[in-house]
mmCIF file of C-alpha atoms and ligand atoms in Angstrom:
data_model
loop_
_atom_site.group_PDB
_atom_site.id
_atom_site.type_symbol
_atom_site.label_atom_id
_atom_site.label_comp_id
_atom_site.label_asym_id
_atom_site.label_seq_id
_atom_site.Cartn_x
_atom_site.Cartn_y
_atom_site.Cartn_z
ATOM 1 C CA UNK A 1 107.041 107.986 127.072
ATOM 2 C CA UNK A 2 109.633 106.175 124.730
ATOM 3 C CA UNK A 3 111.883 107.933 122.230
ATOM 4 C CA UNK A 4 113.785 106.728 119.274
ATOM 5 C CA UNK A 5 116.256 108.747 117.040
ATOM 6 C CA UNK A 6 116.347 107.390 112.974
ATOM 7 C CA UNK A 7 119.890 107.997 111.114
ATOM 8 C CA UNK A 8 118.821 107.597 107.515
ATOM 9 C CA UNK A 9 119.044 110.522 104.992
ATOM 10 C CA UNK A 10 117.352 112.404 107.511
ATOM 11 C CA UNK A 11 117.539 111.933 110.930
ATOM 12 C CA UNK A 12 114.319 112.288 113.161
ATOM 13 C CA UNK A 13 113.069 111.719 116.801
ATOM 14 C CA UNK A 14 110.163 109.100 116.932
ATOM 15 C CA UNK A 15 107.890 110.040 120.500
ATOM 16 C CA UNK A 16 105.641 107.263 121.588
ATOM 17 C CA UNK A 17 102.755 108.569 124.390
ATOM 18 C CA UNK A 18 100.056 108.209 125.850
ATOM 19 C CA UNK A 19 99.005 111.734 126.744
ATOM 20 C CA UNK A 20 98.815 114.660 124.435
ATOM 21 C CA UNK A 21 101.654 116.270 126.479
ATOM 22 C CA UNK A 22 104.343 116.207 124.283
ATOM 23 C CA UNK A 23 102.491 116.730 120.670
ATOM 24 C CA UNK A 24 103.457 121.290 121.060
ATOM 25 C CA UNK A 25 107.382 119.981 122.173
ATOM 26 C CA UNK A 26 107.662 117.258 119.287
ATOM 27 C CA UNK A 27 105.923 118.412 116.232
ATOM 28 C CA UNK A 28 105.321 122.078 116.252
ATOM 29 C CA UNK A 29 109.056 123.366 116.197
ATOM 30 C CA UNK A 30 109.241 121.380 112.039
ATOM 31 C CA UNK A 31 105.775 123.679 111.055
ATOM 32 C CA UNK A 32 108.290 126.010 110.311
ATOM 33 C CA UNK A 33 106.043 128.018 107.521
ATOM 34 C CA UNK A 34 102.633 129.500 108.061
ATOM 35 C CA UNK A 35 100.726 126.884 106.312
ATOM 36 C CA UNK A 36 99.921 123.355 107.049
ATOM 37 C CA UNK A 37 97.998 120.501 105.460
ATOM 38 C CA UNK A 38 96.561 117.976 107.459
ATOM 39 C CA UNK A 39 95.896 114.642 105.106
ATOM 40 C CA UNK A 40 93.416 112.198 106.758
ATOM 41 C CA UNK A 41 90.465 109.877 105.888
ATOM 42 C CA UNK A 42 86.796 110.129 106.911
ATOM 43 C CA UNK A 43 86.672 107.888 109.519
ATOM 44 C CA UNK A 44 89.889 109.728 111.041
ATOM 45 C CA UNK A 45 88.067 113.030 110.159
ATOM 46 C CA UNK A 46 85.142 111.967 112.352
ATOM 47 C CA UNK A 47 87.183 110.154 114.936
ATOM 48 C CA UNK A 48 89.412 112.591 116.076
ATOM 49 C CA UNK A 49 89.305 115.594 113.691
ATOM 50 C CA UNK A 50 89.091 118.254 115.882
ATOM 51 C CA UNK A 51 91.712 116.872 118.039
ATOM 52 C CA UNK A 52 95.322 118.478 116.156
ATOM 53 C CA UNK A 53 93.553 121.982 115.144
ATOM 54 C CA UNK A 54 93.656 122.902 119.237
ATOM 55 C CA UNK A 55 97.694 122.841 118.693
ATOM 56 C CA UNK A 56 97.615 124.706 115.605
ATOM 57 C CA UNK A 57 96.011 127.861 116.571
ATOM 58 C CA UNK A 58 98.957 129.528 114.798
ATOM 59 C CA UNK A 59 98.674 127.965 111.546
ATOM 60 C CA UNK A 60 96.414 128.486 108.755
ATOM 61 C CA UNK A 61 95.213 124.810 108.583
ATOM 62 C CA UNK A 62 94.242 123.334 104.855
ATOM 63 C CA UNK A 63 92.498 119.905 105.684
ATOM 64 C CA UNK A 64 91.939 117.516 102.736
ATOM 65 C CA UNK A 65 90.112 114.486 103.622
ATOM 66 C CA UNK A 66 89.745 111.254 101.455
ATOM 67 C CA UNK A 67 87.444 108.289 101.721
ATOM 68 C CA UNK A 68 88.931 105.298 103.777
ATOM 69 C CA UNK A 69 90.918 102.613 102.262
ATOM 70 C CA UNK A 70 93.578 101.352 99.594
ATOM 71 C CA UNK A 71 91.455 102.101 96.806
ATOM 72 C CA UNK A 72 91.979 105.909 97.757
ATOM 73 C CA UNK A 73 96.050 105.412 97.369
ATOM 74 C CA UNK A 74 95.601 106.323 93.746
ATOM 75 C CA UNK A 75 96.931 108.854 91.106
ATOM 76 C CA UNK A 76 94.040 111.278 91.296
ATOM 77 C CA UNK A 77 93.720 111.747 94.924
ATOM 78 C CA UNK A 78 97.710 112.171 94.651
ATOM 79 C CA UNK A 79 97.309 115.492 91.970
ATOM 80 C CA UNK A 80 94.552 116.329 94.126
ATOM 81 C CA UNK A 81 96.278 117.141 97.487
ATOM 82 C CA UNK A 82 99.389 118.278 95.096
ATOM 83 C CA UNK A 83 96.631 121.011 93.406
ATOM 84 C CA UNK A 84 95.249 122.101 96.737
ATOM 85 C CA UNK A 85 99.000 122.563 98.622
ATOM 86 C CA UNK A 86 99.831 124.535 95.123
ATOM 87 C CA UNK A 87 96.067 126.488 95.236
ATOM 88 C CA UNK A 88 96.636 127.155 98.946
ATOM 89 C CA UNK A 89 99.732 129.097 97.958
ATOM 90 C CA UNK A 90 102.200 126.599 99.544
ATOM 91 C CA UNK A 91 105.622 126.953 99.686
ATOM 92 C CA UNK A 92 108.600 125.047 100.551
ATOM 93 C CA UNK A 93 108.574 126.231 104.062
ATOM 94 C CA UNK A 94 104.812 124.940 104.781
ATOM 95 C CA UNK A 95 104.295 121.486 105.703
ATOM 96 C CA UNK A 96 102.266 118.176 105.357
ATOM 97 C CA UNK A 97 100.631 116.396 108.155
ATOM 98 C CA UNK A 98 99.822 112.842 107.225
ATOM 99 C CA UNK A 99 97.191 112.128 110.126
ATOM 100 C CA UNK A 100 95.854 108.458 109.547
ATOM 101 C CA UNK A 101 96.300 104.362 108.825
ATOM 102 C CA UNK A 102 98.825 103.255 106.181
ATOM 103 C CA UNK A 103 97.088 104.606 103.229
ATOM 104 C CA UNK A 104 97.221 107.914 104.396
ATOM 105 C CA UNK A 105 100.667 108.001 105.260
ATOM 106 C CA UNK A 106 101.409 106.528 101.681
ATOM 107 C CA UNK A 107 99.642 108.804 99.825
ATOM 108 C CA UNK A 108 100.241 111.967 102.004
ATOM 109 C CA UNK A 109 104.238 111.191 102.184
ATOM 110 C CA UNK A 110 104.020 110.706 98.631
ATOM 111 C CA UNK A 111 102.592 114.269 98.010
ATOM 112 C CA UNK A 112 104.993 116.095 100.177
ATOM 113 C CA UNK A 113 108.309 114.107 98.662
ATOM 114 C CA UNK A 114 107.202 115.484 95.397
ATOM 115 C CA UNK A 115 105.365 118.695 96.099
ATOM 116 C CA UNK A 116 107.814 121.419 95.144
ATOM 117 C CA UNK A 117 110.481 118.508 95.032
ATOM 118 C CA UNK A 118 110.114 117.691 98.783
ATOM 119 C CA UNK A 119 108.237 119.463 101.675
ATOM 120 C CA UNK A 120 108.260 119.274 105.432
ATOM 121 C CA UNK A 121 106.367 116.024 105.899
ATOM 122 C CA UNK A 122 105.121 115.026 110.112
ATOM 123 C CA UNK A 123 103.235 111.400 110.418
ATOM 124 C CA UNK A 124 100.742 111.226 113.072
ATOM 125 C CA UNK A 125 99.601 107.526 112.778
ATOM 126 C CA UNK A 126 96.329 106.642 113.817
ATOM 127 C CA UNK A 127 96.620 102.873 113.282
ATOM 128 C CA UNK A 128 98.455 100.191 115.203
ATOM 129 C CA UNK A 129 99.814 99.000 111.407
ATOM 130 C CA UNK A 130 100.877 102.358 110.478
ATOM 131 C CA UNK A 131 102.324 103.202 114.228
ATOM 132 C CA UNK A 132 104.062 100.019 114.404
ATOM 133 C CA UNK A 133 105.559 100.000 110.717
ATOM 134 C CA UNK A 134 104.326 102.279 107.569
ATOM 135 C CA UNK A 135 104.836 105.729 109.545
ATOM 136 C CA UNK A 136 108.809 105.314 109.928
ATOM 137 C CA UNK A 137 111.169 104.327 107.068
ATOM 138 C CA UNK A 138 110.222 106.753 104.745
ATOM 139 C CA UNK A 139 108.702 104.774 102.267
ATOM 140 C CA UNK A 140 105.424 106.039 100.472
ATOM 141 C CA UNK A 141 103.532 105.348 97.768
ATOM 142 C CA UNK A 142 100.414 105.244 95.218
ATOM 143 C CA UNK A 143 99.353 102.161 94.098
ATOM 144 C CA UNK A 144 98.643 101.778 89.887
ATOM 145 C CA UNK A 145 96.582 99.803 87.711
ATOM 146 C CA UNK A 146 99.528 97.538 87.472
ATOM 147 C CA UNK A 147 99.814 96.984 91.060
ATOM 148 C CA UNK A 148 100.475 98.162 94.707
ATOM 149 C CA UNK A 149 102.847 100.450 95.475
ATOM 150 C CA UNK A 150 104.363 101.005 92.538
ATOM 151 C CA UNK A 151 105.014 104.535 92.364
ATOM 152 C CA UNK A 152 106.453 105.799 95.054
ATOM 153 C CA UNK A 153 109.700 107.361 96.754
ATOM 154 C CA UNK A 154 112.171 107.226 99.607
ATOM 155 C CA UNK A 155 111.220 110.103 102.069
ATOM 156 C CA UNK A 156 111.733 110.643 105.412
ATOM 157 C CA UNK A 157 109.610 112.336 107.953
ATOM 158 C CA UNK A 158 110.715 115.051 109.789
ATOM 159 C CA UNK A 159 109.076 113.865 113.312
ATOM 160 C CA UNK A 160 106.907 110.648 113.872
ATOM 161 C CA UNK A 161 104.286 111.452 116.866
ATOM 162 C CA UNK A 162 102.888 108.490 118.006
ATOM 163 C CA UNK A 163 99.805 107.922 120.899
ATOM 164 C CA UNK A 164 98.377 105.373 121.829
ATOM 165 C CA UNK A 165 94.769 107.021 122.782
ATOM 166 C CA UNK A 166 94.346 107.379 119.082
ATOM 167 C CA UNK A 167 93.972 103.244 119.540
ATOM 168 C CA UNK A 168 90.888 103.109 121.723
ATOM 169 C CA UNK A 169 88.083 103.865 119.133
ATOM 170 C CA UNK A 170 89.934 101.452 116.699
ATOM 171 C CA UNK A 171 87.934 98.700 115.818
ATOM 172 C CA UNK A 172 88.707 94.896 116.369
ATOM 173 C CA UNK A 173 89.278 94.228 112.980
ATOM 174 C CA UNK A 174 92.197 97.476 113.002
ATOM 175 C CA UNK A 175 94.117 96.007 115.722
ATOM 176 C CA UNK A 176 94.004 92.521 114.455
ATOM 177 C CA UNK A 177 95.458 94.266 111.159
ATOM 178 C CA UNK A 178 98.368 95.979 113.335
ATOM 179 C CA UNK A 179 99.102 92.670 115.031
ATOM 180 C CA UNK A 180 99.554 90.899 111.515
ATOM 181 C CA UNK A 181 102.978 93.161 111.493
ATOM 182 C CA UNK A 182 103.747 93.273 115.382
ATOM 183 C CA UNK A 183 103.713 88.922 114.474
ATOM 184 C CA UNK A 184 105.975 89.697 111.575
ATOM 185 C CA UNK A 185 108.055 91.398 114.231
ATOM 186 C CA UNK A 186 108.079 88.779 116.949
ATOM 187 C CA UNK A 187 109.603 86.053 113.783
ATOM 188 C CA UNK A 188 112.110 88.370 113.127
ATOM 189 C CA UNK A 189 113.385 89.259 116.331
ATOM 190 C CA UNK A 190 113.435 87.613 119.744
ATOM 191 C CA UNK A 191 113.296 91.084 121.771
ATOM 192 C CA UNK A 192 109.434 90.905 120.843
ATOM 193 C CA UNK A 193 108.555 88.297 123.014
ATOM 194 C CA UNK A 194 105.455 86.123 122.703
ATOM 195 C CA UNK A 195 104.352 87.452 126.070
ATOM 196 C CA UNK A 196 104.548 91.427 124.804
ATOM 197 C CA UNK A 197 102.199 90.283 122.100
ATOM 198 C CA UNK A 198 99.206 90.366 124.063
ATOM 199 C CA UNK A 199 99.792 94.133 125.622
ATOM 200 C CA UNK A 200 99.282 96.349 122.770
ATOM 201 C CA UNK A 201 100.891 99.475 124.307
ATOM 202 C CA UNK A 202 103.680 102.029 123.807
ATOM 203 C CA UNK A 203 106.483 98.933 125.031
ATOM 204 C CA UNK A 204 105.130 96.743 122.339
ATOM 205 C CA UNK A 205 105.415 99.915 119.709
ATOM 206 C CA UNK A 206 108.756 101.111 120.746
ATOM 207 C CA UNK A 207 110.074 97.337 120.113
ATOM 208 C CA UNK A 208 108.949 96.880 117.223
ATOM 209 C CA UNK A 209 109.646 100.335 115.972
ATOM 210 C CA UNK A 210 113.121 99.514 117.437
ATOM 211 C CA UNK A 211 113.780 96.646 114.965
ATOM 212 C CA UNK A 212 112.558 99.089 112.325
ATOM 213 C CA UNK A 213 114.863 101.762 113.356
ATOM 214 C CA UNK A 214 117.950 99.270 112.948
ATOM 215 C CA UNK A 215 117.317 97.952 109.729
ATOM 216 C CA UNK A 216 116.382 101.273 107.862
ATOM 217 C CA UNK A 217 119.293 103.010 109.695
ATOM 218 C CA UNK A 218 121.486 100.482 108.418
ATOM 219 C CA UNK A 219 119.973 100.133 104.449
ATOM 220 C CA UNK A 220 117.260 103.054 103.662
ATOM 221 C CA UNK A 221 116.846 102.632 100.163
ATOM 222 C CA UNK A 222 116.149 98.412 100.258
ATOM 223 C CA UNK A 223 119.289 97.057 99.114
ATOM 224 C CA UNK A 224 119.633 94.560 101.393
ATOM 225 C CA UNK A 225 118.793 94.335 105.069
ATOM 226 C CA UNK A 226 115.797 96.247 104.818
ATOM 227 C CA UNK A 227 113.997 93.030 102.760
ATOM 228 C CA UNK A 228 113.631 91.407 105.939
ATOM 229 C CA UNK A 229 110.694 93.614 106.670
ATOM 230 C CA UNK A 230 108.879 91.893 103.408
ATOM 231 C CA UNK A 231 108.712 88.658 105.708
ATOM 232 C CA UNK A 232 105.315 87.170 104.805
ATOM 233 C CA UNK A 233 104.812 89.764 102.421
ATOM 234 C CA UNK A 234 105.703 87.888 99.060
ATOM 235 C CA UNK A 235 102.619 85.642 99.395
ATOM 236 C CA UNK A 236 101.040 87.870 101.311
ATOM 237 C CA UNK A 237 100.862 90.175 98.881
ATOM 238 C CA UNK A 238 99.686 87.956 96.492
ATOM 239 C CA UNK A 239 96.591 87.329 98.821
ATOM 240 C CA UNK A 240 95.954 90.319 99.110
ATOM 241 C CA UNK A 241 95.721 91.196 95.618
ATOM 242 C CA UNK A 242 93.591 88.221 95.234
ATOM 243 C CA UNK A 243 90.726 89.042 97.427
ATOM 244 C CA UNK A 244 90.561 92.700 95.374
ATOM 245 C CA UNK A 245 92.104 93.982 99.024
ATOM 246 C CA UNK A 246 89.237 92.913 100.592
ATOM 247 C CA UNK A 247 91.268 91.350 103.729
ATOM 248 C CA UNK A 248 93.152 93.434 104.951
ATOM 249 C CA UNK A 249 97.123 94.123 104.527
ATOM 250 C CA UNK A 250 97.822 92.529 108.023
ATOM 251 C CA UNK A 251 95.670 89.788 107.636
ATOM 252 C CA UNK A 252 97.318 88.929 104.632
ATOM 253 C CA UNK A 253 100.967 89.232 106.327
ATOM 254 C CA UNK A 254 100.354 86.641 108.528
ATOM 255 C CA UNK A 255 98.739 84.130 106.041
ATOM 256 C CA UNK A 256 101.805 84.768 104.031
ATOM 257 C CA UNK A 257 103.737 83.781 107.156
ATOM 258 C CA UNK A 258 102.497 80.195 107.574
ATOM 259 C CA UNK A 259 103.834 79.759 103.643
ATOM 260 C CA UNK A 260 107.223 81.252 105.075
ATOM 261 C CA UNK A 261 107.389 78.512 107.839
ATOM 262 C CA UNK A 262 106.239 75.768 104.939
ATOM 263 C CA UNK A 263 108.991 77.090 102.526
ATOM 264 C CA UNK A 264 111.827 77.489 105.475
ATOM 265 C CA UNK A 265 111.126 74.140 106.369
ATOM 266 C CA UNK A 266 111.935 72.619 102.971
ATOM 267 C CA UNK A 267 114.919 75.205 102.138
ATOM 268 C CA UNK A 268 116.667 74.579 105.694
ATOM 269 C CA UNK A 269 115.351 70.884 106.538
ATOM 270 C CA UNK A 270 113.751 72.163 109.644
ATOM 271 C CA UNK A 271 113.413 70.001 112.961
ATOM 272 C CA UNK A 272 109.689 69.622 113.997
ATOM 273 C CA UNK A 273 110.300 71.450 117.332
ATOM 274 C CA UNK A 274 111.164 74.505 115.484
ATOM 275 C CA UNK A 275 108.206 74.576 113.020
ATOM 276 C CA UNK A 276 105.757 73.657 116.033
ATOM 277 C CA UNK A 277 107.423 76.878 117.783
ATOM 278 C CA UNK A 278 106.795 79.565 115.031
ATOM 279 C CA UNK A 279 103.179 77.682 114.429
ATOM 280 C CA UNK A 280 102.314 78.047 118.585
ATOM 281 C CA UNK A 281 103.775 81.851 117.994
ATOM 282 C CA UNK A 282 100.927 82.020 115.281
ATOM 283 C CA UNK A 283 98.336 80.490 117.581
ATOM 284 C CA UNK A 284 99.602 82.675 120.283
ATOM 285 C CA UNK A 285 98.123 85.260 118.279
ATOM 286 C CA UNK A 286 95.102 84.081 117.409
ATOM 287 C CA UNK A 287 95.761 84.075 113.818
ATOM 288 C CA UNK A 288 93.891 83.288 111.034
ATOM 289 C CA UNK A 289 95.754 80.753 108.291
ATOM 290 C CA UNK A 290 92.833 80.277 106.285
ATOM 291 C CA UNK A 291 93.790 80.762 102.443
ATOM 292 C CA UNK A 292 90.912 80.235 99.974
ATOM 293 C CA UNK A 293 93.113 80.492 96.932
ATOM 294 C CA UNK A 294 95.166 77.483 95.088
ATOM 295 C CA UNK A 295 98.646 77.539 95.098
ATOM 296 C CA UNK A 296 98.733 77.976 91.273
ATOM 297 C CA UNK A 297 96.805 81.587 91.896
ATOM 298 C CA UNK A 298 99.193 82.629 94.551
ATOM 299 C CA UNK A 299 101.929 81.937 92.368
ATOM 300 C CA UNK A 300 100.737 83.242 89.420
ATOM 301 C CA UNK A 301 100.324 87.075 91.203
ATOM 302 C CA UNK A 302 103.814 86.906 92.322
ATOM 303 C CA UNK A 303 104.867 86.316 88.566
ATOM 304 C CA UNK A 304 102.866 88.978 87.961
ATOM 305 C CA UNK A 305 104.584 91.232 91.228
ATOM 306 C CA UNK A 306 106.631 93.959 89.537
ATOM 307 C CA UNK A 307 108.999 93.401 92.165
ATOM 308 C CA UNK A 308 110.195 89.706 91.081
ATOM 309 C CA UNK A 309 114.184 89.640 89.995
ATOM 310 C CA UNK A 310 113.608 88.245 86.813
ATOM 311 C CA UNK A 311 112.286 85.019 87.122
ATOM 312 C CA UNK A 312 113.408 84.646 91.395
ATOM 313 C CA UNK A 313 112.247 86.431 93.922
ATOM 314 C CA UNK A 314 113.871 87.946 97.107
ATOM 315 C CA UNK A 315 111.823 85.480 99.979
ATOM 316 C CA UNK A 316 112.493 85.702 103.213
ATOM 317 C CA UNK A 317 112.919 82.667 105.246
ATOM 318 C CA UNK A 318 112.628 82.227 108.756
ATOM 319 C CA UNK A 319 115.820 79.446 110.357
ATOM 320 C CA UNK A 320 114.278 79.958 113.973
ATOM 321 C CA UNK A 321 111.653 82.498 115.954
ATOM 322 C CA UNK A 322 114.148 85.378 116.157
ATOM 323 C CA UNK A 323 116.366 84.298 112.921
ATOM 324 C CA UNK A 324 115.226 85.379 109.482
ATOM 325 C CA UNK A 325 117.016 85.386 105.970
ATOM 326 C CA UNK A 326 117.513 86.618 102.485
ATOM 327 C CA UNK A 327 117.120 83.858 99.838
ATOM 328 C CA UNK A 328 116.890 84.315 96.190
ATOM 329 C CA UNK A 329 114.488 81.144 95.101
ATOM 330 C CA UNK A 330 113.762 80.694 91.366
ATOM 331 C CA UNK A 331 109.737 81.264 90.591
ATOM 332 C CA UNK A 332 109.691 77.361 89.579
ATOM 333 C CA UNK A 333 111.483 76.305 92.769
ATOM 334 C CA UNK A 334 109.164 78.393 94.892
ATOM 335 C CA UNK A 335 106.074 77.106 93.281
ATOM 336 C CA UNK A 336 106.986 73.957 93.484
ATOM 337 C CA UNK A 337 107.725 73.943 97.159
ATOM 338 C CA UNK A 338 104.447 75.574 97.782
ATOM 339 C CA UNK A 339 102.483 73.008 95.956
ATOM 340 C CA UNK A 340 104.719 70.159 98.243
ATOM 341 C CA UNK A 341 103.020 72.094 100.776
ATOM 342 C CA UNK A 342 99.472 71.964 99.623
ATOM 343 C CA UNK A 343 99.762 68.471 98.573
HETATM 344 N N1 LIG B 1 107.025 97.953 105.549
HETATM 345 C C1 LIG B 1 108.287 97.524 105.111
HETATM 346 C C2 LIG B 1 109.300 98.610 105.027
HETATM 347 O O1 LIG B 1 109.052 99.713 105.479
HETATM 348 O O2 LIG B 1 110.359 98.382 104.491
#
C-alpha cells in the first residue's frame, strides 16, 4: 500500500492498493450523509458495477451512468446528474462518487463543486490516466462547443482511492492512454525512471502521483508551477481536437511531446546527446509520433485554444530528461519553429 497526503485548499489522503482492504477505512468515514451518488460510464457500469455497492450497504445509493467518452463531458449530462442529486433529495451532507476514466471524474467533480455550491466529492479512478493524473488536483470540467475544458472549477476531493485490480480488464489501448501521462512524468522528473516505465503498478502510480502532489501543493489554482503538467499538452491538444477526439488524450500527449523536444532544441540550442536521450525515453515506451496533420493546422487550433495569453502561449520546454520549463513564446515564433521542424 502507498499513501500520499495533498495540502491544497483541502487537504486529503491519496491510498494506492491492490486489495479491496482498505476501501471501508479510506472512503467511508467522508459519506458522512445518508445519500450517495455513484457517477460512472457504461463500460465501468458493466465492468465492475456491482463491486462499491457491497461497501455501501448503509447508504441509499443513486447511480447515474453515462455513455463512455469525451463527448459525454458536456452541459446536459452536467444538469442531468445536478437534477437527479436535487430529485434524490440531496443535501449538503450527501456525497458524490466519481467512479471512472478522466471524463468521469471531470464531469462528476464538476457536479459536486457546484451542486449546492460544493458537496462531498470521493474519486475512485478506474483508469491508469485518471489514477495517475486527472483524479488528484482538483481540477474538473465540461467541455463546450468552443472547446475542451472550458468550464470548469478548482475542487478538491475529499479522499482519492486508488487500486490497481480495477487495471486488469482495461484494454490495451487504456493503458497505452495512461502511459502517454506516466511519459509526461518520466520528462519532467528523473525519480520516474525509464526502468519503472515498464511495471505499471502501485510504485509507478505513487511516483507519479508524487510529482503531482508537489506541484499542486505548491500552486493549486495554475499560476505558475502547476503549467508544467501541460508538458506536451499545447500541441497535444491541438491533435486532439483535430482528429474530433478520436485518438485518445494520452496518445495525443505524447505526440505533443516529440514537438516539445523539436521546440526545446531550437529555444535552448540543444546538444544531440540530449535530444537522442528524451527520443530513446520515447522509444522506450513504445510510442507512437505519427502526426497526420500539417504544421499550419496544429497551429491554427492553438490560436484558436482559449487558453493562449494573447497572442503567446505558456509552452513548456524540456532542457534535459528530468528538467522542464515555463516559456512564454509568441504564436509567430512558435509556428515558425514548428515549421523549421517539419521542413
Ligand atoms: N492534468 C494537469 C493538471 O492537473 O494540472
Amino acid at each position: 500500500m502507498f499513501e500520499l497526503e495533498v495540502s491544497a485548499s483541502k487537504t486529503y489522503k491519496i491510498t494506492i492498493e491492490k486489495g479491496f482492504s482498505l476501501f471501508s477505512e479510506r472512503v467511508l468515514p467522508y459519506l458522512v450523509g445518508r445519500n450517495v451518488a455513484i457517477i460512472t460510464d457504461d463500460i465501468v457500469d458493466k465492468l465492475f458495477g456491482g463491486i462499491l455497492d457491497g461497501f455501501l450497504e448503509n447508504k441509499r445509493v443513486v447511480k447515474i451512468v453515462l455513455k463512455h467518452g469525451e463527448k459525454s463531458k458536456n452541459a446536459k449530462n452536467y444538469l442531468h446528474i445536478i437534477n437527479a442529486l436535487a430529485e434524490n433529495d440531496f443535501t449538503r451532507e450527501d456525497s458524490v462518487i466519481a467512479f471512472g476514466g478522466g471524463v468521469i471524474g471531470d464531469i462528476a467533480g464538476f457536479a459536486a463543486s457546484t451542486y449546492m455550491r460544493g458537496i462531498t466529492l470521493v474519486a475512485v479512478p478506474t483508469t491508469l490516466l485518471s489514477m495517475v493524473d486527472s483524479s488528484v488536483g482538483g481540477k474538473t470540467a465540461i467541455d463546450l462547443k468552443a472547446g475542451k475544458n472550458l468550464c470548469g472549477t478548482f475542487y478538491q476531493p475529499s479522499a482519492v482511492y486508488i487500486n490497481t485490480e480495477f487495471l486488469k480488464s482495461l484494454p490495451k489501448k487504456e493503458i497505452k492512454n495512461g502511459l502517454g501521462e506516466v511519459v509526461k512524468y518520466a520528462f519532467l522528473s528523473d525519480t520516474v525512471k525509464k526502468s519503472d516505465i515498464k511495471n505499471i503498478d502501485e510504485n509507478l502510480i505513487y511516483k507519479c502521483l508524487k510529482i503531482k502532489r508537489d506541484i499542486v501543493n505548491e500552486d493549486e489554482k495554475e499560476s505558475g508551477v502547476r503549467a508544467l503538467l501541460n508538458l506536451g499538452h499545447t500541441v497535444g491538444h491541438a491533435i486532439e481536437k483535430l482528429s474530433g477526439y478520436k485518438l485518445s488524450h494520452g496518445a495525443c500527449v505524447v505526440k505533443g511531446l516529440r514537438y516539445s523536444i523539436e521546440v526545446s532544441k531550437r529555444l535552448f540550442d540543444l546538444d544531440g546527446k540530449t535530444v537522442n536521450k528524451m527520443y530513446a525515453l520515447l522509444k522506450y515506451a513504445k510510442c507512437d509520433l505519427s502526426v497526420n496533420f500539417s504544421v499550419d493546422e496544429i497551429a491554427e487550433q492553438i490560436i484558436a485554444d482559449k487558453k493562449r495569453q494573447g497572442d503567446s502561449v505558456k509552452f513548456v520546454a524540456i532542457k534535459d530528461v528530468g528538467k522542464p520549463e515555463i516559456v512564454k513564446i509568441h504564436l509567430s515564433k512558435l509556428k515558425e519553429m514548428l515549421n523549421d521542424y517539419e521542413s
